[in-house]
Amino acid sequence: MPSRTLPLLFINLGGEMLYILDQRLRAQNIPADKAKKVMNDIIATMFNKTFLEELFKPQELYSKKTPKTVFERLAHASIMRLNQASMDKLYDLMTMAFKYQVLLCPRAKDILLDTPSVLSQVDETYRQLIEMYTPLSSGEFQLIRQTLLIFFQDMHIRVSIFLKDKVQNSNGRFVLPISGPVPHGTHIPGFIRMFSCNGKEVKRLQVRNGGNYTSVLREGSFEMFGERVIKLGTNMYSVSPPVETHMSGTSKTSAQQKSINTAPNPLAKEELNMLARLMGGMEVQKPENADSGFRVNLFATDEEEEEALISRPDEFSYDKHQANAELVKIMGDFTEEAGEPCPLSASSKGDDLLAMMDGL
């Protein structure tokens, strides 16, 4: 599995989070000075030098819990607070939006064009992205794209804006186009070409391609303010009404039928170490005045938020305290391994990690 997937996952999900929070802050008429502070604090934390140093280190992409834990921490990096149901909805919208963009990228390399440029603060991050990813081959980008799709494959959350635009079915699966411009560097499908051993075309057959394809797109620019050509990664909430989400995944019955393995996961320690490093790199500012904090609701009313929390299927729910208990269990499992104590179970870093999560 590619060790360079995490930066693209995190930065694109972070961009989606900023778009969503900006829309909700405006919808709830949050004073401009407070809204600006929230956005600036999140951006400053998200592109903190120490955090980025950890993010860009080669590392595997583990379970879905690790990114969500980091983003819950990031969403509370300022004076804004989210209840669990709103945090769940925020992450649902982030993941489904980025999943859709990954599916629609004309070329695997175009994933790099999705990355949003937020403010001048991200110049260094942008430089690191270009430095790390532009030398990669098409095959390496295809592997990264496949890794991202594997990460998202069980997420089928219905989103109102996608349903309205008829790009998502009622079961939460996306509808992919079979028409339009073909990716840069490719030909319009419709011919099967056969070549000799010396590379000369010897035969050509025409076939129906099943779509209405047009000429190739010109290649998008990777410059900071260059023309991207594709529109993926832009703010889809700028002119849209509030977006609703609905669960559309495996039922509780089917989830309960899955076999439960209580043995320690051999990757759990590495995942825990990665989580500690990432969260340890975040410099979160606590509000000096408790009265200055405010809550943002991603639902129309508090009643809808409470109902969403109650009705959310267990397999989609994320309970912070349950996660803490799981982390403690993982620590305990690996502490018992002879000759190799878990670096987080007996150290202050592990205590700091749980303390950070408890402080959210």
PDB file of C-alpha atoms in Angstrom, residues 9-223:
ATOM      1  CA  LEU A   9      -6.226  12.416   2.046  1.00  0.00           C
ATOM      2  CA  PHE A  10      -5.757  14.835   4.921  1.00  0.00           C
ATOM      3  CA  ILE A  11      -5.303  18.061   2.931  1.00  0.00           C
ATOM      4  CA  ASN A  12      -8.271  17.383   0.636  1.00  0.00           C
ATOM      5  CA  LEU A  13     -10.530  16.388   3.533  1.00  0.00           C
ATOM      6  CA  GLY A  14      -9.332  19.488   5.383  1.00  0.00           C
ATOM      7  CA  GLY A  15     -10.257  21.673   2.426  1.00  0.00           C
ATOM      8  CA  GLU A  16     -13.753  20.166   2.370  1.00  0.00           C
ATOM      9  CA  MET A  17     -14.066  20.809   6.099  1.00  0.00           C
ATOM     10  CA  LEU A  18     -13.242  24.481   5.610  1.00  0.00           C
ATOM     11  CA  TYR A  19     -15.855  24.814   2.855  1.00  0.00           C
ATOM     12  CA  ILE A  20     -18.555  23.209   5.027  1.00  0.00           C
ATOM     13  CA  LEU A  21     -17.747  25.192   8.175  1.00  0.00           C
ATOM     14  CA  ASP A  22     -17.665  28.449   6.203  1.00  0.00           C
ATOM     15  CA  GLN A  23     -21.166  27.702   4.897  1.00  0.00           C
ATOM     16  CA  ARG A  24     -22.524  26.820   8.353  1.00  0.00           C
ATOM     17  CA  LEU A  25     -20.940  29.837  10.051  1.00  0.00           C
ATOM     18  CA  ARG A  26     -22.664  32.078   7.511  1.00  0.00           C
ATOM     19  CA  ALA A  27     -25.977  30.205   7.785  1.00  0.00           C
ATOM     20  CA  GLN A  28     -26.030  30.589  11.573  1.00  0.00           C
ATOM     21  CA  ASN A  29     -25.155  34.295  11.359  1.00  0.00           C
ATOM     22  CA  ILE A  30     -22.058  33.915  13.509  1.00  0.00           C
ATOM     23  CA  PRO A  31     -20.421  37.355  13.964  1.00  0.00           C
ATOM     24  CA  ALA A  32     -17.796  37.999  11.320  1.00  0.00           C
ATOM     25  CA  ASP A  33     -14.943  38.406  13.803  1.00  0.00           C
ATOM     26  CA  LYS A  34     -15.677  35.043  15.471  1.00  0.00           C
ATOM     27  CA  ALA A  35     -16.150  33.250  12.154  1.00  0.00           C
ATOM     28  CA  LYS A  36     -12.856  34.653  10.893  1.00  0.00           C
ATOM     29  CA  LYS A  37     -11.080  33.551  14.055  1.00  0.00           C
ATOM     30  CA  VAL A  38     -12.422  29.999  13.694  1.00  0.00           C
ATOM     31  CA  MET A  39     -11.271  29.699  10.083  1.00  0.00           C
ATOM     32  CA  ASN A  40      -7.869  31.272  10.791  1.00  0.00           C
ATOM     33  CA  ASP A  41      -7.261  29.064  13.846  1.00  0.00           C
ATOM     34  CA  ILE A  42      -8.162  25.877  11.971  1.00  0.00           C
ATOM     35  CA  ILE A  43      -5.979  26.830   8.985  1.00  0.00           C
ATOM     36  CA  ALA A  44      -3.065  27.745  11.261  1.00  0.00           C
ATOM     37  CA  THR A  45      -3.368  24.406  13.072  1.00  0.00           C
ATOM     38  CA  MET A  46      -3.887  22.416   9.895  1.00  0.00           C
ATOM     39  CA  PHE A  47      -0.754  23.850   8.255  1.00  0.00           C
ATOM     40  CA  ASN A  48       1.375  23.997  11.391  1.00  0.00           C
ATOM     41  CA  LYS A  49       5.015  23.235  10.510  1.00  0.00           C
ATOM     42  CA  THR A  50       5.477  20.504  13.127  1.00  0.00           C
ATOM     43  CA  PHE A  51       2.232  18.812  12.158  1.00  0.00           C
ATOM     44  CA  LEU A  52       3.095  18.889   8.452  1.00  0.00           C
ATOM     45  CA  GLU A  53       6.503  17.385   9.138  1.00  0.00           C
ATOM     46  CA  GLU A  54       4.756  14.378  10.676  1.00  0.00           C
ATOM     47  CA  LEU A  55       2.083  14.281   7.969  1.00  0.00           C
ATOM     48  CA  PHE A  56       4.547  14.153   5.071  1.00  0.00           C
ATOM     49  CA  LYS A  57       6.621  11.333   6.540  1.00  0.00           C
ATOM     50  CA  PRO A  58       6.136   8.075   4.589  1.00  0.00           C
ATOM     51  CA  GLN A  59       3.513   6.080   6.496  1.00  0.00           C
ATOM     52  CA  GLU A  60       0.714   3.643   5.823  1.00  0.00           C
ATOM     53  CA  LEU A  61      -2.954   4.623   5.724  1.00  0.00           C
ATOM     54  CA  TYR A  62      -4.572   2.616   8.508  1.00  0.00           C
ATOM     55  CA  SER A  63      -8.205   2.476   9.641  1.00  0.00           C
ATOM     56  CA  LYS A  64     -10.869   5.140   9.167  1.00  0.00           C
ATOM     57  CA  LYS A  65     -10.758   5.989  12.874  1.00  0.00           C
ATOM     58  CA  THR A  66      -7.361   7.668  12.757  1.00  0.00           C
ATOM     59  CA  PRO A  67      -8.248  10.473  10.284  1.00  0.00           C
ATOM     60  CA  LYS A  68     -11.567  11.097  12.004  1.00  0.00           C
ATOM     61  CA  THR A  69      -9.893  11.426  15.392  1.00  0.00           C
ATOM     62  CA  VAL A  70      -7.430  13.943  13.954  1.00  0.00           C
ATOM     63  CA  PHE A  71     -10.200  15.955  12.281  1.00  0.00           C
ATOM     64  CA  GLU A  72     -12.272  16.031  15.459  1.00  0.00           C
ATOM     65  CA  ARG A  73      -9.241  17.509  17.154  1.00  0.00           C
ATOM     66  CA  LEU A  74      -8.779  19.978  14.287  1.00  0.00           C
ATOM     67  CA  ALA A  75     -12.441  21.077  14.227  1.00  0.00           C
ATOM     68  CA  HIS A  76     -12.127  22.077  17.883  1.00  0.00           C
ATOM     69  CA  ALA A  77      -8.888  23.999  17.400  1.00  0.00           C
ATOM     70  CA  SER A  78     -10.650  27.320  18.020  1.00  0.00           C
ATOM     71  CA  ILE A  79     -13.606  28.729  19.952  1.00  0.00           C
ATOM     72  CA  MET A  80     -16.154  26.705  17.970  1.00  0.00           C
ATOM     73  CA  ARG A  81     -17.635  23.501  19.383  1.00  0.00           C
ATOM     74  CA  LEU A  82     -19.556  20.685  17.676  1.00  0.00           C
ATOM     75  CA  ASN A  83     -21.788  18.083  19.272  1.00  0.00           C
ATOM     76  CA  GLN A  84     -21.163  14.460  18.302  1.00  0.00           C
ATOM     77  CA  ALA A  85     -24.006  14.320  15.758  1.00  0.00           C
ATOM     78  CA  SER A  86     -22.773  17.472  14.010  1.00  0.00           C
ATOM     79  CA  MET A  87     -19.201  16.181  14.041  1.00  0.00           C
ATOM     80  CA  ASP A  88     -20.420  12.920  12.483  1.00  0.00           C
ATOM     81  CA  LYS A  89     -22.298  14.829   9.780  1.00  0.00           C
ATOM     82  CA  LEU A  90     -19.322  17.098   9.103  1.00  0.00           C
ATOM     83  CA  TYR A  91     -17.060  14.093   8.553  1.00  0.00           C
ATOM     84  CA  ASP A  92     -19.706  12.365   6.404  1.00  0.00           C
ATOM     85  CA  LEU A  93     -19.891  15.389   4.090  1.00  0.00           C
ATOM     86  CA  MET A  94     -16.102  15.694   3.929  1.00  0.00           C
ATOM     87  CA  THR A  95     -15.536  12.049   3.030  1.00  0.00           C
ATOM     88  CA  MET A  96     -18.337  11.757   0.475  1.00  0.00           C
ATOM     89  CA  ALA A  97     -17.288  14.963  -1.298  1.00  0.00           C
ATOM     90  CA  PHE A  98     -13.676  13.830  -1.611  1.00  0.00           C
ATOM     91  CA  LYS A  99     -14.709  10.292  -2.580  1.00  0.00           C
ATOM     92  CA  TYR A 100     -16.786  11.743  -5.431  1.00  0.00           C
ATOM     93  CA  GLN A 101     -13.851  13.847  -6.610  1.00  0.00           C
ATOM     94  CA  VAL A 102     -11.458  10.881  -6.560  1.00  0.00           C
ATOM     95  CA  LEU A 103     -13.939   8.884  -8.642  1.00  0.00           C
ATOM     96  CA  LEU A 104     -14.311  11.720 -11.160  1.00  0.00           C
ATOM     97  CA  CYS A 105     -10.620  12.564 -11.621  1.00  0.00           C
ATOM     98  CA  PRO A 106      -9.952  12.124 -15.369  1.00  0.00           C
ATOM     99  CA  ARG A 107      -6.451  10.858 -14.596  1.00  0.00           C
ATOM    100  CA  ALA A 108      -5.106   9.463 -11.343  1.00  0.00           C
ATOM    101  CA  LYS A 109      -2.521  12.278 -11.388  1.00  0.00           C
ATOM    102  CA  ASP A 110      -5.340  14.844 -11.334  1.00  0.00           C
ATOM    103  CA  ILE A 111      -5.871  14.013  -7.650  1.00  0.00           C
ATOM    104  CA  LEU A 112      -3.076  16.504  -7.109  1.00  0.00           C
ATOM    105  CA  LEU A 113      -5.135  19.235  -8.825  1.00  0.00           C
ATOM    106  CA  ASP A 114      -7.955  18.711  -6.289  1.00  0.00           C
ATOM    107  CA  THR A 115      -5.872  20.073  -3.419  1.00  0.00           C
ATOM    108  CA  PRO A 116      -7.351  23.480  -2.499  1.00  0.00           C
ATOM    109  CA  SER A 117      -5.184  26.570  -2.107  1.00  0.00           C
ATOM    110  CA  VAL A 118      -6.749  28.308   0.907  1.00  0.00           C
ATOM    111  CA  LEU A 119      -4.551  31.251   1.906  1.00  0.00           C
ATOM    112  CA  SER A 120      -0.961  32.399   1.585  1.00  0.00           C
ATOM    113  CA  GLN A 121      -0.232  30.418   4.777  1.00  0.00           C
ATOM    114  CA  VAL A 122      -0.323  27.199   2.746  1.00  0.00           C
ATOM    115  CA  ASP A 123       2.472  28.177   0.341  1.00  0.00           C
ATOM    116  CA  GLU A 124       4.959  25.887   2.043  1.00  0.00           C
ATOM    117  CA  THR A 125       2.459  23.028   2.098  1.00  0.00           C
ATOM    118  CA  TYR A 126       1.818  23.510  -1.599  1.00  0.00           C
ATOM    119  CA  ARG A 127       5.547  23.449  -2.290  1.00  0.00           C
ATOM    120  CA  GLN A 128       5.898  20.185  -0.380  1.00  0.00           C
ATOM    121  CA  LEU A 129       2.981  18.653  -2.288  1.00  0.00           C
ATOM    122  CA  ILE A 130       4.501  19.538  -5.650  1.00  0.00           C
ATOM    123  CA  GLU A 131       7.942  18.360  -4.548  1.00  0.00           C
ATOM    124  CA  MET A 132       6.635  15.014  -3.306  1.00  0.00           C
ATOM    125  CA  TYR A 133       4.072  14.116  -5.965  1.00  0.00           C
ATOM    126  CA  THR A 134       5.046  15.569  -9.340  1.00  0.00           C
ATOM    127  CA  PRO A 135       7.976  13.118  -9.822  1.00  0.00           C
ATOM    128  CA  LEU A 136       5.632  10.127  -9.423  1.00  0.00           C
ATOM    129  CA  SER A 137       4.729   7.982 -12.411  1.00  0.00           C
ATOM    130  CA  SER A 138       1.184   7.390 -13.688  1.00  0.00           C
ATOM    131  CA  GLY A 139       1.309   3.921 -12.168  1.00  0.00           C
ATOM    132  CA  GLU A 140       2.203   5.288  -8.724  1.00  0.00           C
ATOM    133  CA  PHE A 141      -0.655   7.790  -8.912  1.00  0.00           C
ATOM    134  CA  GLN A 142      -3.018   5.009  -9.930  1.00  0.00           C
ATOM    135  CA  LEU A 143      -1.948   3.039  -6.854  1.00  0.00           C
ATOM    136  CA  ILE A 144      -2.578   6.078  -4.637  1.00  0.00           C
ATOM    137  CA  ARG A 145      -6.003   6.557  -6.206  1.00  0.00           C
ATOM    138  CA  GLN A 146      -6.839   2.904  -5.645  1.00  0.00           C
ATOM    139  CA  THR A 147      -5.742   3.186  -2.004  1.00  0.00           C
ATOM    140  CA  LEU A 148      -8.045   6.169  -1.493  1.00  0.00           C
ATOM    141  CA  LEU A 149     -10.974   4.337  -3.099  1.00  0.00           C
ATOM    142  CA  ILE A 150     -10.356   1.314  -0.857  1.00  0.00           C
ATOM    143  CA  PHE A 151     -10.437   3.696   2.123  1.00  0.00           C
ATOM    144  CA  PHE A 152     -13.820   5.081   0.981  1.00  0.00           C
ATOM    145  CA  GLN A 153     -15.366   1.902  -0.435  1.00  0.00           C
ATOM    146  CA  ASP A 154     -17.745   1.161   2.478  1.00  0.00           C
ATOM    147  CA  MET A 155     -18.932   4.764   2.823  1.00  0.00           C
ATOM    148  CA  HIS A 156     -22.308   5.251   1.110  1.00  0.00           C
ATOM    149  CA  ILE A 157     -23.741   8.313   2.862  1.00  0.00           C
ATOM    150  CA  ARG A 158     -26.511   9.991   0.872  1.00  0.00           C
ATOM    151  CA  VAL A 159     -25.944  13.727   0.470  1.00  0.00           C
ATOM    152  CA  SER A 160     -28.811  16.008  -0.585  1.00  0.00           C
ATOM    153  CA  ILE A 161     -26.796  18.081  -3.063  1.00  0.00           C
ATOM    154  CA  PHE A 162     -25.602  14.918  -4.837  1.00  0.00           C
ATOM    155  CA  LEU A 163     -29.089  13.410  -4.873  1.00  0.00           C
ATOM    156  CA  LYS A 164     -30.570  16.639  -6.251  1.00  0.00           C
ATOM    157  CA  ASP A 165     -27.971  16.772  -9.036  1.00  0.00           C
ATOM    158  CA  LYS A 166     -28.686  13.087  -9.787  1.00  0.00           C
ATOM    159  CA  VAL A 167     -25.043  12.107  -9.380  1.00  0.00           C
ATOM    160  CA  GLN A 168     -25.875   9.809  -6.460  1.00  0.00           C
ATOM    161  CA  ASN A 169     -28.411   6.984  -6.234  1.00  0.00           C
ATOM    162  CA  SER A 170     -30.765   6.396  -3.320  1.00  0.00           C
ATOM    163  CA  ASN A 171     -28.456   3.641  -2.046  1.00  0.00           C
ATOM    164  CA  GLY A 172     -25.634   6.156  -1.622  1.00  0.00           C
ATOM    165  CA  ARG A 173     -23.572   5.012  -4.617  1.00  0.00           C
ATOM    166  CA  PHE A 174     -22.332   7.560  -7.142  1.00  0.00           C
ATOM    167  CA  VAL A 175     -23.355   7.701 -10.799  1.00  0.00           C
ATOM    168  CA  LEU A 176     -20.283   8.058 -12.989  1.00  0.00           C
ATOM    169  CA  PRO A 177     -20.575   9.753 -16.400  1.00  0.00           C
ATOM    170  CA  ILE A 178     -19.934   7.809 -19.597  1.00  0.00           C
ATOM    171  CA  SER A 179     -19.641  10.920 -21.764  1.00  0.00           C
ATOM    172  CA  GLY A 180     -17.630  14.106 -21.927  1.00  0.00           C
ATOM    173  CA  PRO A 181     -13.972  14.967 -22.550  1.00  0.00           C
ATOM    174  CA  VAL A 182     -11.390  12.215 -22.203  1.00  0.00           C
ATOM    175  CA  PRO A 183      -8.332  12.645 -19.937  1.00  0.00           C
ATOM    176  CA  HIS A 184      -5.207  14.417 -21.117  1.00  0.00           C
ATOM    177  CA  GLY A 185      -2.854  12.073 -22.931  1.00  0.00           C
ATOM    178  CA  THR A 186      -5.565   9.641 -24.054  1.00  0.00           C
ATOM    179  CA  HIS A 187      -7.675   9.046 -27.166  1.00  0.00           C
ATOM    180  CA  ILE A 188     -11.443   8.931 -27.577  1.00  0.00           C
ATOM    181  CA  PRO A 189     -12.399   5.254 -27.049  1.00  0.00           C
ATOM    182  CA  GLY A 190     -13.781   3.377 -30.028  1.00  0.00           C
ATOM    183  CA  PHE A 191     -10.831   1.614 -31.664  1.00  0.00           C
ATOM    184  CA  ILE A 192      -8.876  -1.533 -30.918  1.00  0.00           C
ATOM    185  CA  ARG A 193      -5.377  -1.224 -32.292  1.00  0.00           C
ATOM    186  CA  MET A 194      -2.996  -4.140 -32.786  1.00  0.00           C
ATOM    187  CA  PHE A 195       0.722  -3.655 -33.147  1.00  0.00           C
ATOM    188  CA  SER A 196       3.602  -5.725 -34.397  1.00  0.00           C
ATOM    189  CA  CYS A 197       6.582  -6.625 -32.235  1.00  0.00           C
ATOM    190  CA  ASN A 198       8.456  -3.551 -33.552  1.00  0.00           C
ATOM    191  CA  GLY A 199       5.625  -1.191 -32.548  1.00  0.00           C
ATOM    192  CA  LYS A 200       4.014  -0.668 -35.942  1.00  0.00           C
ATOM    193  CA  GLU A 201       0.217  -0.619 -36.080  1.00  0.00           C
ATOM    194  CA  VAL A 202      -0.953  -3.525 -38.229  1.00  0.00           C
ATOM    195  CA  LYS A 203      -4.694  -3.639 -37.643  1.00  0.00           C
ATOM    196  CA  ARG A 204      -7.475  -1.417 -36.354  1.00  0.00           C
ATOM    197  CA  LEU A 205     -11.015  -2.365 -35.399  1.00  0.00           C
ATOM    198  CA  GLN A 206     -13.782   0.085 -34.631  1.00  0.00           C
ATOM    199  CA  VAL A 207     -16.102  -0.695 -31.706  1.00  0.00           C
ATOM    200  CA  ARG A 208     -19.013   1.092 -30.023  1.00  0.00           C
ATOM    201  CA  ASN A 209     -17.807   2.879 -26.907  1.00  0.00           C
ATOM    202  CA  GLY A 210     -21.240   3.198 -25.288  1.00  0.00           C
ATOM    203  CA  GLY A 211     -20.837   6.902 -24.598  1.00  0.00           C
ATOM    204  CA  ASN A 212     -20.606  10.344 -26.168  1.00  0.00           C
ATOM    205  CA  TYR A 213     -16.992  11.337 -25.651  1.00  0.00           C
ATOM    206  CA  THR A 214     -15.381  14.557 -26.826  1.00  0.00           C
ATOM    207  CA  SER A 215     -11.824  15.645 -27.503  1.00  0.00           C
ATOM    208  CA  VAL A 216      -9.147  15.513 -24.854  1.00  0.00           C
ATOM    209  CA  LEU A 217      -8.874  18.090 -22.084  1.00  0.00           C
ATOM    210  CA  ARG A 218      -5.769  20.241 -22.027  1.00  0.00           C
ATOM    211  CA  GLU A 219      -3.497  19.492 -19.088  1.00  0.00           C
ATOM    212  CA  GLY A 220      -4.203  21.381 -15.895  1.00  0.00           C
ATOM    213  CA  SER A 221      -1.565  23.646 -14.395  1.00  0.00           C
ATOM    214  CA  PHE A 222       0.151  22.708 -11.129  1.00  0.00           C
ATOM    215  CA  GLU A 223       1.196  26.311 -10.471  1.00  0.00           C
TER     216      GLU A 223
END
